[in-house]
Coordinates of C-alpha atoms in Angstrom, one line a residue:
M1 CA -44.6 65.5 25.2
V2 CA -47.5 67.3 27.0
N3 CA -48.7 67.6 30.5
V4 CA -51.8 65.4 31.0
A5 CA -54.1 65.6 34.0
V6 CA -56.6 62.8 34.8
A7 CA -59.5 63.8 36.9
G8 CA -61.1 60.9 38.8
G9 CA -57.8 59.2 38.4
S10 CA -58.4 56.6 41.1
G11 CA -61.3 54.9 39.2
Q12 CA -61.2 51.7 37.3
V13 CA -61.4 52.9 33.7
S14 CA -59.1 55.9 34.4
R15 CA -56.4 53.5 35.8
E16 CA -56.5 51.5 32.6
V17 CA -56.0 54.7 30.6
I18 CA -53.2 55.9 32.9
E19 CA -51.3 52.7 32.4
A20 CA -51.6 53.1 28.6
L21 CA -50.3 56.7 28.9
M22 CA -47.5 55.5 31.1
A23 CA -46.5 52.8 28.6
S24 CA -46.1 55.4 25.9
N25 CA -43.5 57.2 28.1
K26 CA -44.3 60.5 26.3
H27 CA -46.1 62.6 28.8
D28 CA -46.0 64.1 32.3
I29 CA -49.1 62.8 34.1
T30 CA -51.0 64.3 37.1
I31 CA -53.8 62.5 38.8
L32 CA -56.6 64.6 40.3
S33 CA -58.6 62.8 43.0
R34 CA -60.8 63.5 46.0
R35 CA -58.8 60.7 47.7
E36 CA -55.4 61.0 49.3
A37 CA -52.6 59.4 47.4
P38 CA -52.1 55.8 48.3
K39 CA -49.1 55.0 50.4
T40 CA -48.0 52.3 48.0
T41 CA -48.4 52.8 44.3
N42 CA -47.3 51.0 41.1
M43 CA -47.3 54.3 39.2
P44 CA -43.9 55.8 39.6
G45 CA -43.2 59.3 38.2
I46 CA -46.9 60.4 38.4
E47 CA -47.9 63.4 40.5
W48 CA -51.0 63.0 42.7
K49 CA -53.0 66.0 43.7
T50 CA -55.9 65.7 46.1
V51 CA -58.6 68.2 45.0
D52 CA -62.0 69.5 46.0
Y53 CA -64.2 69.8 42.9
S54 CA -66.3 72.4 44.6
D55 CA -63.3 74.8 44.9
K56 CA -62.8 76.4 41.5
T57 CA -59.8 78.5 42.6
A58 CA -57.9 75.5 43.8
L59 CA -58.8 73.6 40.6
V60 CA -57.4 76.4 38.5
G61 CA -54.2 76.1 40.5
A62 CA -54.0 72.4 40.0
L63 CA -54.5 72.7 36.3
R64 CA -51.9 75.4 35.6
G65 CA -49.6 74.1 32.9
V66 CA -51.8 71.2 31.9
H67 CA -52.3 70.7 28.1
T68 CA -54.8 67.8 28.1
L69 CA -57.4 67.0 30.8
L70 CA -59.2 63.7 30.8
S71 CA -62.2 63.4 33.1
F72 CA -63.4 60.2 34.6
V73 CA -65.5 61.9 37.3
Q74 CA -68.3 59.7 38.6
L75 CA -71.6 60.7 37.1
L76 CA -74.0 58.9 39.4
S77 CA -72.9 60.6 42.6
D78 CA -73.3 64.1 41.1
P79 CA -76.6 64.3 39.3
D80 CA -76.3 68.1 38.6
Q81 CA -72.7 67.5 37.3
K82 CA -71.4 70.4 39.4
S83 CA -68.0 68.8 39.7
Q84 CA -67.4 68.5 36.0
K85 CA -68.8 71.9 35.3
N86 CA -66.4 73.4 37.9
L87 CA -63.6 71.3 36.3
I88 CA -64.5 72.7 32.8
D89 CA -64.6 76.3 34.1
A90 CA -61.2 75.8 35.9
A91 CA -59.7 74.3 32.7
V92 CA -60.7 77.3 30.7
S93 CA -59.3 79.7 33.3
A94 CA -56.1 77.7 33.6
G95 CA -55.5 77.7 29.8
V96 CA -56.0 73.9 29.3
K97 CA -56.1 73.2 25.5
R98 CA -57.9 69.9 25.3
F99 CA -60.6 68.2 27.4
A100 CA -62.4 64.9 27.4
P101 CA -65.5 64.6 29.7
S102 CA -66.6 61.5 31.5
E103 CA -68.1 59.5 28.6
Y104 CA -66.6 56.2 27.6
G105 CA -69.8 54.4 26.7
S106 CA -72.7 54.8 24.2
K107 CA -73.3 57.4 21.5
G108 CA -76.7 58.3 22.7
T109 CA -78.3 58.4 26.2
V110 CA -82.0 58.0 25.3
D111 CA -83.9 55.8 27.8
M112 CA -80.8 55.6 30.0
V113 CA -81.6 57.9 33.0
W114 CA -78.4 57.0 34.8
W115 CA -76.4 58.7 32.0
Q116 CA -78.4 61.9 31.7
G117 CA -75.5 63.7 33.3
K118 CA -73.6 63.2 30.1
E119 CA -76.2 65.2 28.2
R120 CA -75.8 68.0 30.7
I121 CA -72.1 68.1 30.2
R122 CA -72.4 68.0 26.4
E123 CA -74.6 71.0 26.5
Y124 CA -72.4 72.8 28.9
L125 CA -69.4 72.3 26.7
K126 CA -71.3 73.8 23.8
E127 CA -72.3 76.8 25.9
V128 CA -68.8 77.4 27.1
N129 CA -67.4 77.6 23.6
E130 CA -70.4 79.7 22.4
K131 CA -69.2 82.3 24.9
G132 CA -66.0 82.7 23.0
N133 CA -63.8 80.2 24.8
N134 CA -61.9 77.7 22.7
L135 CA -61.7 74.5 24.7
E136 CA -61.1 71.7 22.3
Y137 CA -63.0 68.6 23.5
I138 CA -63.8 65.1 22.5
L139 CA -66.5 62.6 23.5
F140 CA -64.8 59.2 23.6
Q141 CA -67.6 56.7 22.8
P142 CA -66.5 53.0 22.5
G143 CA -69.9 51.5 23.1
L144 CA -70.2 48.6 25.6
F145 CA -67.0 47.1 27.0
L146 CA -66.5 43.7 25.3
D147 CA -65.0 42.6 28.6
Y148 CA -68.4 42.5 30.2
L149 CA -69.4 39.5 28.0
A150 CA -66.7 37.6 29.9
F151 CA -68.7 38.0 33.2
P152 CA -68.0 36.7 35.8
Y153 CA -64.4 36.5 34.7
K154 CA -62.2 39.5 34.9
T155 CA -60.3 40.3 31.7
A156 CA -59.1 43.8 32.3
K157 CA -56.5 44.8 34.9
Y158 CA -58.7 47.2 36.9
V159 CA -62.2 47.2 35.4
D160 CA -64.5 44.8 37.2
P161 CA -66.8 42.4 35.3
L162 CA -70.5 43.5 35.0
Q163 CA -73.5 41.6 33.8
T164 CA -75.3 42.6 30.6
V165 CA -78.4 41.3 28.7
F166 CA -76.0 38.9 27.0
D167 CA -75.1 36.2 29.5
F168 CA -72.4 34.0 28.0
E169 CA -71.8 32.1 31.2
N170 CA -75.4 30.7 31.2
R171 CA -75.8 30.8 27.4
R172 CA -78.9 33.2 27.5
A173 CA -79.9 36.6 26.4
I174 CA -82.7 39.2 26.4
V175 CA -83.7 40.6 23.1
V176 CA -86.4 43.1 22.0
D177 CA -88.8 41.1 19.8
G178 CA -88.6 42.2 16.2
R179 CA -85.4 44.3 16.9
E180 CA -82.8 41.5 16.5
D181 CA -81.1 43.7 13.9
A182 CA -80.4 46.4 16.5
V183 CA -76.7 47.3 16.4
M184 CA -74.3 47.6 19.3
T185 CA -70.7 48.6 19.4
F186 CA -68.3 46.4 21.5
T187 CA -64.8 47.5 22.3
T188 CA -62.3 46.0 24.8
V189 CA -61.2 48.0 27.8
A190 CA -57.6 47.6 26.6
D191 CA -58.5 48.9 23.1
L192 CA -60.2 52.0 24.6
A193 CA -57.2 52.7 26.8
A194 CA -54.8 52.4 23.9
V195 CA -56.9 54.6 21.6
V196 CA -57.3 57.3 24.2
A197 CA -53.5 57.3 24.8
Q198 CA -52.9 57.5 21.0
A199 CA -55.5 60.3 20.8
V200 CA -53.5 62.2 23.4
D201 CA -50.4 61.8 21.2
Y202 CA -52.3 63.1 18.1
D203 CA -51.1 66.6 17.1
G204 CA -54.1 67.6 15.0
R205 CA -57.4 68.9 16.3
W206 CA -59.6 66.4 18.0
P207 CA -63.1 65.7 16.5
T208 CA -65.8 66.6 18.9
T209 CA -67.5 63.2 18.5
G210 CA -64.9 60.5 19.2
G211 CA -66.6 57.3 18.1
I212 CA -64.5 54.2 18.7
R213 CA -65.8 51.2 16.8
G214 CA -64.1 48.0 18.1
N215 CA -66.8 45.7 16.8
R216 CA -70.2 46.7 15.2
L217 CA -72.6 43.8 15.7
T218 CA -76.3 43.2 15.6
F219 CA -78.0 41.3 18.4
S220 CA -78.4 38.4 16.0
Q221 CA -74.8 38.4 15.0
L222 CA -73.6 38.4 18.6
L223 CA -75.9 35.5 19.4
E224 CA -74.5 33.6 16.5
I225 CA -71.0 34.3 17.9
G226 CA -72.2 33.1 21.2
R227 CA -73.5 29.8 19.7
R228 CA -70.1 29.2 18.1
V229 CA -68.1 30.1 21.2
R230 CA -70.3 28.3 23.7
G231 CA -71.1 25.3 21.6
C232 CA -74.9 25.6 21.5
P233 CA -77.7 28.2 20.8
F234 CA -78.5 30.7 23.6
T235 CA -81.9 30.7 25.3
V236 CA -83.4 34.0 24.3
D237 CA -86.1 35.8 26.3
K238 CA -87.9 38.1 24.0
V239 CA -89.6 41.3 25.3
N240 CA -91.7 43.8 23.6
V241 CA -91.2 47.5 23.4
E242 CA -94.6 48.4 24.9
D243 CA -93.8 46.5 28.1
L244 CA -90.3 48.1 28.3
E245 CA -91.7 51.6 27.9
A246 CA -94.2 50.9 30.6
G247 CA -91.3 49.9 32.9
C248 CA -92.1 46.2 32.8
L249 CA -89.3 43.6 32.3
K250 CA -91.0 40.2 31.7
T251 CA -88.1 37.8 31.7
S252 CA -87.0 34.6 33.3
W253 CA -83.8 36.1 34.7
G254 CA -82.4 39.5 35.5
L255 CA -79.1 41.3 36.3
E256 CA -77.8 40.8 39.8
T257 CA -74.3 42.5 39.9
V258 CA -74.3 46.3 40.2
H259 CA -71.5 48.8 39.5
Q260 CA -69.4 49.5 42.7
A261 CA -70.4 53.2 42.6
V262 CA -74.1 52.4 43.2
P263 CA -75.5 52.5 46.7
E264 CA -76.9 49.1 47.9
D265 CA -80.4 50.5 48.5
Q266 CA -80.6 51.6 44.9
A267 CA -79.1 48.5 43.3
S268 CA -82.3 46.5 42.5
A269 CA -84.1 49.4 40.9
L270 CA -81.1 50.5 38.9
L271 CA -80.4 47.0 37.6
K272 CA -83.9 46.8 36.2
A273 CA -83.6 50.3 34.7
V274 CA -80.3 49.4 33.1
S275 CA -81.7 46.3 31.5
I276 CA -84.8 48.2 30.2
G277 CA -82.7 51.2 29.2
I278 CA -80.1 49.2 27.2
L279 CA -82.8 47.2 25.3
L280 CA -84.8 50.3 24.4
S281 CA -81.8 52.5 23.6
S282 CA -80.1 49.9 21.4
A283 CA -83.3 49.7 19.4
K284 CA -83.1 53.4 18.8
G285 CA -79.4 53.4 17.7
A286 CA -77.8 54.7 20.9
W287 CA -75.1 52.0 21.0
D288 CA -74.1 52.3 17.3
S289 CA -70.9 54.2 17.7
S290 CA -69.4 56.2 14.9
D291 CA -65.8 55.6 13.8
E292 CA -64.0 59.0 14.1
L293 CA -61.1 57.5 16.1
N294 CA -60.8 54.5 13.7
Q295 CA -60.3 57.0 10.9
L296 CA -58.0 59.2 12.9
L297 CA -55.8 56.1 13.9
P298 CA -56.1 53.9 10.8
D299 CA -53.2 51.6 11.7
Y300 CA -54.7 50.6 15.0
R301 CA -55.9 47.0 15.0
F302 CA -58.9 46.4 17.3
T303 CA -59.5 43.1 19.1
L304 CA -62.2 41.1 17.3
A305 CA -65.2 40.0 19.4
E306 CA -65.1 36.4 18.4
D307 CA -61.4 36.0 19.0
F308 CA -61.7 37.7 22.4
L309 CA -64.7 35.6 23.5
L310 CA -63.1 32.3 22.3
K311 CA -60.0 33.0 24.4
V312 CA -62.2 33.7 27.4
W313 CA -64.6 30.8 27.1
E314 CA -62.8 28.0 25.3
V315 CA -61.7 26.4 28.6
K316 CA -64.7 27.4 30.7
P317 CA -67.6 25.1 31.5

């Protein structure tokens, strides 16, 4: 049993992980949040600490006695990543042994401007340890949540559905012409939460890169699964790299549902950038997660994409 702190513990992905940690009944859990503790909660036995991420001294106090710190701090609202940098500094000062920054997505960030904060934190963690500190850390990288392919249906307890360039509801997709063999990793939210919880249990040293490979599929393979699951071939809009690199998305449809953390006045531009970014980055290997956690936890059985999608879509129009 260790003391686990979860920063950004009121967010959607963090709540999925907290429940997986609770289910193991092995650890003392503290939630760090900018928000006040809710008056009603279904998380008995968990300590809630309201924190100010700009106050390093207070953060050190909140982290005293913590062994493992998992961060789910929102990236978009803090472009300079001051909150996570302060959290890392406080973790070192408080004697925290292990840390996981706010990742939980792709391996690379190329062409994804909304995730450049991840690169800043990766570099900062290297700098911290180069200065002689020994903060063990891991980058949990499960690829894209398979649950998003169930849009508009919600398949996780807390994580809301989001649109992607694979629209199973309307049997359509957007693909880069000539890059149909581009690989993406798809992992369910439940599998991510379970793997993170098991990684916390793991007694050995964490690998720095924590690739989680639920399903490794090319665009073509996923479209074939879509054909079998939805009963007919998908309509495919093909775009070329040159247009995408010029910021042009020439398609018959586009994303309309934005993440709840995005301000309304930025939604349209970000949705276009996300579509372009995912298409370009996938062609460059950014979504092809490695399998360090699969190797670390060889007995864990991941949810297969086709099984998951059949269960979602078999009774849907």
